[in-house]
Amino acid sequence: MELRNLITFTHVAELGSFTKAAELLDYSQSTVSFQIKQLEDELGCLLFERINHTITLTARGHELVSYAHQVRALTDEFKESLVKGEDIDGHIHIVTPDSVCEEMINSHYIDFHNRYPGISVKFTTADTTVMFDMLDHNEADVIITLDSHSYHKDYIIAKEEQLSMHFVASPDSKYANIKNLSIRDIINEPFILTEYGQGYRRVFDKELAKLSLELTPVLEIGRTDIITSMVSQSNMISYLPDFVTDELIEKGKLCYLDIRDMNLDIWKQLIYHKNKWISKSLKTFIDYVRSAEFTR
């Protein structure tokens, strides 16, 4: 079995396209097709279903992905053993919500860069639906979601953590020291929230709908640093994860509101596609996140 055919197979499996794999590998499409055909003939089984110009992995194809990744990992390990030094080079693309991007850059990126200066990182922000679409098309290496708990057989959850969330306001708010409030007590107050339909905002709106309530914020914006700054200086209210607000709570610039009837099940999850080739640089990032605090 030729290693190059196996590597071509993993790229086709990741990208879901002979054409995209050919572009990535700088091959002609006919070369990619020929290599996959060689592999199928050698193994005596069909690896891809080809229907109406689309391809999907067969059951045997899914099995081979796992073995192919192991072969690539061993090959890379051997190549690295021939090179002196322990520097890790590579590029990784991470897609997150705005608030997670801010937190990771502010709290963790400098430390990660100091440890692994050879790894370049691209951060992109998106909502949960777009994130999974990017995983499916191999446009993202990993995603970090802030949403209801996600599980699907095609994805690997590398790390997850349930989040605490609170309604927050200025310490001068008229609701600051009132106990056992209902969401109905504050529903008509001016709210500043993250964008409609994204992550925990979507879950929040669904929970309001269950109570036959609707909230129209005076401002919607993805930047949680702007949200917390504006809330601390006004009579506005917001609903945010604790890792966004805990420092300002400690400093007395924000306060939690005691709302008894709004407890959402929100999770922060680090996810990658099961067919994704885990390069050493990507494994290094995943291991770093696993060993670090997922939130501050």
CSV table of C-alpha atoms in Angstrom, one decimal:
chain,number,residue,atom,x,y,z
A,1,MET,CA,0.0,0.0,0.0
A,2,GLU,CA,1.5,3.3,-1.0
A,3,LEU,CA,1.7,6.0,1.7
A,4,ARG,CA,0.8,8.8,-0.8
A,5,ASN,CA,-2.4,7.0,-1.7
A,6,LEU,CA,-3.4,6.8,1.9
A,7,ILE,CA,-2.5,10.5,2.5
A,8,THR,CA,-4.6,11.5,-0.6
A,9,PHE,CA,-7.5,9.4,0.8
A,10,THR,CA,-7.4,11.3,4.2
A,11,HIS,CA,-7.5,14.6,2.4
A,12,VAL,CA,-10.5,13.5,0.3
A,13,ALA,CA,-12.3,12.3,3.4
A,14,GLU,CA,-11.6,15.5,5.3
A,15,LEU,CA,-12.7,17.8,2.4
A,16,GLY,CA,-15.5,15.7,1.0
A,17,SER,CA,-14.2,16.4,-2.5
A,18,PHE,CA,-11.8,15.0,-5.0
A,19,THR,CA,-11.4,18.5,-6.6
A,20,LYS,CA,-10.6,20.2,-3.3
A,21,ALA,CA,-8.1,17.5,-2.3
A,22,ALA,CA,-6.4,17.9,-5.7
A,23,GLU,CA,-6.1,21.6,-5.2
A,24,LEU,CA,-4.7,21.2,-1.7
A,25,LEU,CA,-2.2,18.5,-2.8
A,26,ASP,CA,-1.3,20.3,-6.1
A,27,TYR,CA,-2.4,17.2,-8.1
A,28,SER,CA,-4.7,16.9,-11.0
A,29,GLN,CA,-8.2,15.6,-10.2
A,30,SER,CA,-7.5,12.6,-12.4
A,31,THR,CA,-4.4,11.8,-10.3
A,32,VAL,CA,-6.5,11.9,-7.1
A,33,SER,CA,-9.2,9.7,-8.7
A,34,PHE,CA,-6.5,7.2,-9.8
A,35,GLN,CA,-4.9,7.0,-6.4
A,36,ILE,CA,-8.2,6.4,-4.7
A,37,LYS,CA,-9.1,3.7,-7.3
A,38,GLN,CA,-5.7,2.1,-6.7
A,39,LEU,CA,-6.4,2.0,-3.0
A,40,GLU,CA,-9.9,0.6,-3.5
A,41,ASP,CA,-8.6,-2.1,-5.8
A,42,GLU,CA,-5.8,-3.0,-3.4
A,43,LEU,CA,-8.2,-3.3,-0.4
A,44,GLY,CA,-11.0,-4.9,-2.5
A,45,CYS,CA,-13.7,-2.5,-1.2
A,46,LEU,CA,-15.4,0.7,-2.1
A,47,LEU,CA,-14.2,3.7,0.0
A,48,PHE,CA,-16.5,6.4,-1.4
A,49,GLU,CA,-20.1,6.4,-2.7
A,50,ARG,CA,-20.2,8.6,-5.8
A,51,ILE,CA,-23.7,10.0,-6.5
A,52,ASN,CA,-24.6,13.1,-8.6
A,53,HIS,CA,-21.1,14.6,-8.3
A,54,THR,CA,-21.1,14.2,-4.5
A,55,ILE,CA,-19.0,11.7,-2.5
A,56,THR,CA,-19.6,10.2,0.9
A,57,LEU,CA,-17.5,7.7,2.9
A,58,THR,CA,-18.8,4.1,2.9
A,59,ALA,CA,-18.7,2.1,6.1
A,60,ARG,CA,-15.3,0.7,5.1
A,61,GLY,CA,-14.2,4.2,4.2
A,62,HIS,CA,-15.0,5.4,7.7
A,63,GLU,CA,-13.0,2.4,9.2
A,64,LEU,CA,-10.0,3.3,7.0
A,65,VAL,CA,-9.9,6.9,8.1
A,66,SER,CA,-9.0,5.8,11.6
A,67,TYR,CA,-6.2,3.5,10.4
A,68,ALA,CA,-5.0,6.1,8.0
A,69,HIS,CA,-4.7,8.7,10.7
A,70,GLN,CA,-2.6,6.3,12.8
A,71,VAL,CA,-0.3,5.6,9.8
A,72,ARG,CA,0.1,9.4,9.3
A,73,ALA,CA,0.8,10.0,13.0
A,74,LEU,CA,3.5,7.3,13.0
A,75,THR,CA,5.0,8.6,9.8
A,76,ASP,CA,5.2,12.1,11.2
A,77,GLU,CA,6.6,10.9,14.5
A,78,PHE,CA,9.4,9.1,12.6
A,79,LYS,CA,10.2,12.2,10.5
A,80,GLU,CA,10.3,14.3,13.6
A,81,SER,CA,12.7,11.8,15.2
A,82,LEU,CA,15.1,12.5,12.4
A,83,VAL,CA,15.1,16.2,13.0
A,84,LYS,CA,17.1,17.7,15.9
A,85,GLY,CA,15.3,19.9,18.4
A,86,GLU,CA,11.7,19.9,19.8
A,87,ASP,CA,10.2,22.9,18.0
A,88,ILE,CA,6.7,22.4,16.8
A,89,ASP,CA,5.6,24.3,13.6
A,90,GLY,CA,2.3,24.6,11.9
A,91,HIS,CA,-0.9,26.6,11.5
A,92,ILE,CA,-4.3,26.1,13.2
A,93,HIS,CA,-7.6,27.7,12.6
A,94,ILE,CA,-9.9,28.1,15.6
A,95,VAL,CA,-13.5,29.3,15.3
A,96,THR,CA,-15.3,30.6,18.4
A,97,PRO,CA,-18.0,33.0,19.6
A,98,ASP,CA,-16.8,36.6,20.1
A,99,SER,CA,-16.7,36.3,23.9
A,100,VAL,CA,-14.5,33.1,23.8
A,101,CYS,CA,-12.2,34.6,21.3
A,102,GLU,CA,-11.7,37.7,23.6
A,103,GLU,CA,-11.1,35.5,26.6
A,104,MET,CA,-8.6,33.1,25.0
A,105,ILE,CA,-6.6,35.9,23.4
A,106,ASN,CA,-6.5,38.0,26.6
A,107,SER,CA,-5.9,35.2,29.0
A,108,HIS,CA,-4.1,32.4,27.2
A,109,TYR,CA,-2.6,33.4,23.8
A,110,ILE,CA,0.6,35.0,25.1
A,111,ASP,CA,1.4,31.9,27.2
A,112,PHE,CA,0.6,29.6,24.3
A,113,HIS,CA,2.8,31.6,22.0
A,114,ASN,CA,5.7,31.7,24.4
A,115,ARG,CA,5.5,27.9,24.7
A,116,TYR,CA,5.0,27.2,21.0
A,117,PRO,CA,6.3,30.1,19.0
A,118,GLY,CA,6.4,28.1,15.8
A,119,ILE,CA,2.6,27.6,15.8
A,120,SER,CA,0.6,30.3,14.0
A,121,VAL,CA,-3.0,30.7,15.0
A,122,LYS,CA,-6.0,32.1,13.1
A,123,PHE,CA,-9.1,33.0,15.2
A,124,THR,CA,-12.5,33.4,13.4
A,125,THR,CA,-15.8,34.2,15.1
A,126,ALA,CA,-19.1,32.7,14.1
A,127,ASP,CA,-22.3,31.4,15.4
A,128,THR,CA,-22.8,27.7,16.3
A,129,THR,CA,-24.5,26.7,13.0
A,130,VAL,CA,-21.7,28.2,10.9
A,131,MET,CA,-19.1,26.6,13.1
A,132,PHE,CA,-20.3,23.1,12.5
A,133,ASP,CA,-20.7,23.9,8.8
A,134,MET,CA,-17.0,24.9,8.7
A,135,LEU,CA,-16.0,21.7,10.5
A,136,ASP,CA,-17.9,19.7,7.9
A,137,HIS,CA,-16.1,21.4,5.1
A,138,ASN,CA,-12.7,21.3,6.8
A,139,GLU,CA,-12.6,25.1,6.9
A,140,ALA,CA,-11.9,25.0,10.6
A,141,ASP,CA,-9.5,22.8,12.6
A,142,VAL,CA,-11.4,23.1,15.9
A,143,ILE,CA,-14.4,25.0,17.2
A,144,ILE,CA,-15.4,26.2,20.6
A,145,THR,CA,-19.1,26.6,21.2
A,146,LEU,CA,-21.1,28.4,23.9
A,147,ASP,CA,-24.5,26.8,23.4
A,148,SER,CA,-26.8,24.0,24.6
A,149,HIS,CA,-24.9,20.7,24.8
A,150,SER,CA,-24.0,19.4,21.4
A,151,TYR,CA,-23.3,15.7,20.5
A,152,HIS,CA,-23.1,14.1,17.1
A,153,LYS,CA,-21.4,10.9,16.0
A,154,ASP,CA,-19.4,12.8,13.4
A,155,TYR,CA,-17.7,15.1,16.0
A,156,ILE,CA,-15.2,14.5,18.8
A,157,ILE,CA,-15.7,16.5,22.0
A,158,ALA,CA,-12.1,17.1,23.2
A,159,LYS,CA,-13.2,19.1,26.3
A,160,GLU,CA,-16.4,20.4,27.7
A,161,GLU,CA,-17.6,22.4,30.8
A,162,GLN,CA,-21.0,23.5,31.9
A,163,LEU,CA,-21.2,27.3,32.4
A,164,SER,CA,-22.8,29.4,35.0
A,165,MET,CA,-24.7,32.5,33.7
A,166,HIS,CA,-26.2,35.4,35.5
A,167,PHE,CA,-28.2,38.6,34.8
A,168,VAL,CA,-25.9,41.5,35.5
A,169,ALA,CA,-26.4,45.1,36.2
A,170,SER,CA,-24.7,48.1,37.7
A,171,PRO,CA,-24.3,48.0,41.5
A,172,ASP,CA,-26.5,51.2,41.4
A,173,SER,CA,-29.4,49.3,39.7
A,174,LYS,CA,-32.7,49.5,41.5
A,175,TYR,CA,-32.7,45.7,41.4
A,176,ALA,CA,-29.2,45.2,42.8
A,177,ASN,CA,-30.2,44.2,46.4
A,178,ILE,CA,-33.6,42.7,45.7
A,179,LYS,CA,-33.9,38.9,46.4
A,180,ASN,CA,-36.0,36.3,44.5
A,181,LEU,CA,-36.9,38.3,41.4
A,182,SER,CA,-38.7,36.9,38.5
A,183,ILE,CA,-37.7,37.4,34.9
A,184,ARG,CA,-41.1,39.2,34.5
A,185,ASP,CA,-39.9,41.8,36.9
A,186,ILE,CA,-37.1,43.0,34.6
A,187,ILE,CA,-38.4,42.0,31.2
A,188,ASN,CA,-39.3,45.6,30.2
A,189,GLU,CA,-36.0,47.1,31.4
A,190,PRO,CA,-33.4,48.2,28.8
A,191,PHE,CA,-31.3,45.1,27.8
A,192,ILE,CA,-28.1,44.9,25.9
A,193,LEU,CA,-27.4,41.4,24.5
A,194,THR,CA,-25.3,39.5,22.1
A,195,GLU,CA,-26.7,39.0,18.6
A,196,TYR,CA,-30.0,37.3,18.0
A,197,GLY,CA,-29.9,33.6,17.1
A,198,GLN,CA,-26.3,33.1,18.3
A,199,GLY,CA,-25.2,30.6,20.9
A,200,TYR,CA,-26.5,31.2,24.4
A,201,ARG,CA,-28.6,34.2,23.2
A,202,ARG,CA,-30.6,31.7,21.1
A,203,VAL,CA,-31.1,29.4,24.1
A,204,PHE,CA,-32.1,32.3,26.2
A,205,ASP,CA,-34.7,33.4,23.7
A,206,LYS,CA,-36.1,29.9,23.5
A,207,GLU,CA,-36.5,29.8,27.3
A,208,LEU,CA,-38.3,33.1,27.2
A,209,ALA,CA,-40.7,31.7,24.5
A,210,LYS,CA,-41.5,28.8,26.8
A,211,LEU,CA,-42.7,31.4,29.4
A,212,SER,CA,-44.6,33.3,26.6
A,213,LEU,CA,-42.3,36.2,27.0
A,214,GLU,CA,-40.4,38.2,24.4
A,215,LEU,CA,-37.5,40.6,25.0
A,216,THR,CA,-36.4,43.3,22.6
A,217,PRO,CA,-33.0,44.6,23.5
A,218,VAL,CA,-32.1,48.3,23.1
A,219,LEU,CA,-28.7,47.2,21.7
A,220,GLU,CA,-27.3,43.9,20.2
A,221,ILE,CA,-23.6,43.5,19.8
A,222,GLY,CA,-21.1,40.6,19.8
A,223,ARG,CA,-18.4,42.4,21.9
A,224,THR,CA,-18.9,41.3,25.5
A,225,ASP,CA,-16.3,43.8,26.7
A,226,ILE,CA,-18.5,46.6,25.3
A,227,ILE,CA,-21.6,45.1,26.8
A,228,THR,CA,-20.1,44.9,30.3
A,229,SER,CA,-18.6,48.4,30.0
A,230,MET,CA,-22.0,49.9,29.1
A,231,VAL,CA,-23.9,48.0,31.7
A,232,SER,CA,-21.6,49.1,34.4
A,233,GLN,CA,-22.2,52.8,33.5
A,234,SER,CA,-26.0,52.7,32.9
A,235,ASN,CA,-29.3,51.3,33.9
A,236,MET,CA,-29.0,48.5,31.3
A,237,ILE,CA,-29.1,44.8,32.1
A,238,SER,CA,-27.5,41.9,30.3
A,239,TYR,CA,-27.3,38.1,30.6
A,240,LEU,CA,-23.8,36.7,30.3
A,241,PRO,CA,-21.5,33.8,31.2
A,242,ASP,CA,-19.7,34.2,34.5
A,243,PHE,CA,-16.3,34.0,32.9
A,244,VAL,CA,-17.1,37.2,31.1
A,245,THR,CA,-18.2,39.1,34.2
A,246,ASP,CA,-16.4,37.6,37.2
A,247,GLU,CA,-13.5,40.1,37.2
A,248,LEU,CA,-15.9,43.1,37.1
A,249,ILE,CA,-18.1,41.4,39.8
A,250,GLU,CA,-15.0,41.1,42.1
A,251,LYS,CA,-14.1,44.8,41.4
A,252,GLY,CA,-17.6,45.9,42.3
A,253,LYS,CA,-18.3,47.3,38.8
A,254,LEU,CA,-21.1,44.9,38.1
A,255,CYS,CA,-23.5,42.9,40.3
A,256,TYR,CA,-25.5,39.7,39.8
A,257,LEU,CA,-29.3,40.0,39.9
A,258,ASP,CA,-31.2,37.3,41.9
A,259,ILE,CA,-33.5,35.9,39.2
A,260,ARG,CA,-35.2,32.7,40.3
A,261,ASP,CA,-36.9,31.4,37.2
A,262,MET,CA,-34.2,31.5,34.5
A,263,ASN,CA,-31.6,28.8,34.7
A,264,LEU,CA,-30.2,27.8,31.3
A,265,ASP,CA,-28.2,24.7,30.4
A,266,ILE,CA,-25.2,26.2,28.6
A,267,TRP,CA,-22.0,24.4,27.7
A,268,LYS,CA,-18.6,25.4,26.5
A,269,GLN,CA,-17.2,22.6,24.2
A,270,LEU,CA,-14.0,22.1,22.3
A,271,ILE,CA,-14.9,20.1,19.2
A,272,TYR,CA,-13.3,18.7,16.1
A,273,HIS,CA,-14.5,16.4,13.2
A,274,LYS,CA,-13.8,12.7,13.7
A,275,ASN,CA,-12.3,12.6,10.2
A,276,LYS,CA,-10.0,15.5,10.8
A,277,TRP,CA,-6.2,14.8,10.6
A,278,ILE,CA,-4.7,15.8,13.9
A,279,SER,CA,-1.4,17.3,13.1
A,280,LYS,CA,1.2,17.7,15.9
A,281,SER,CA,0.5,21.5,16.1
A,282,LEU,CA,-3.3,20.8,16.4
A,283,LYS,CA,-2.7,18.1,19.0
A,284,THR,CA,-0.5,20.5,20.9
A,285,PHE,CA,-3.3,23.1,21.0
A,286,ILE,CA,-5.9,20.6,22.0
A,287,ASP,CA,-3.7,19.3,24.8
A,288,TYR,CA,-3.0,22.8,25.9
A,289,VAL,CA,-6.7,23.6,26.2
A,290,ARG,CA,-7.3,20.3,28.0
A,291,SER,CA,-4.6,21.1,30.6
A,292,ALA,CA,-5.5,24.7,31.1
A,293,GLU,CA,-8.6,26.2,32.7
A,294,PHE,CA,-11.3,26.3,30.0
A,295,THR,CA,-12.6,29.5,31.5
A,296,ARG,CA,-11.0,32.0,33.9
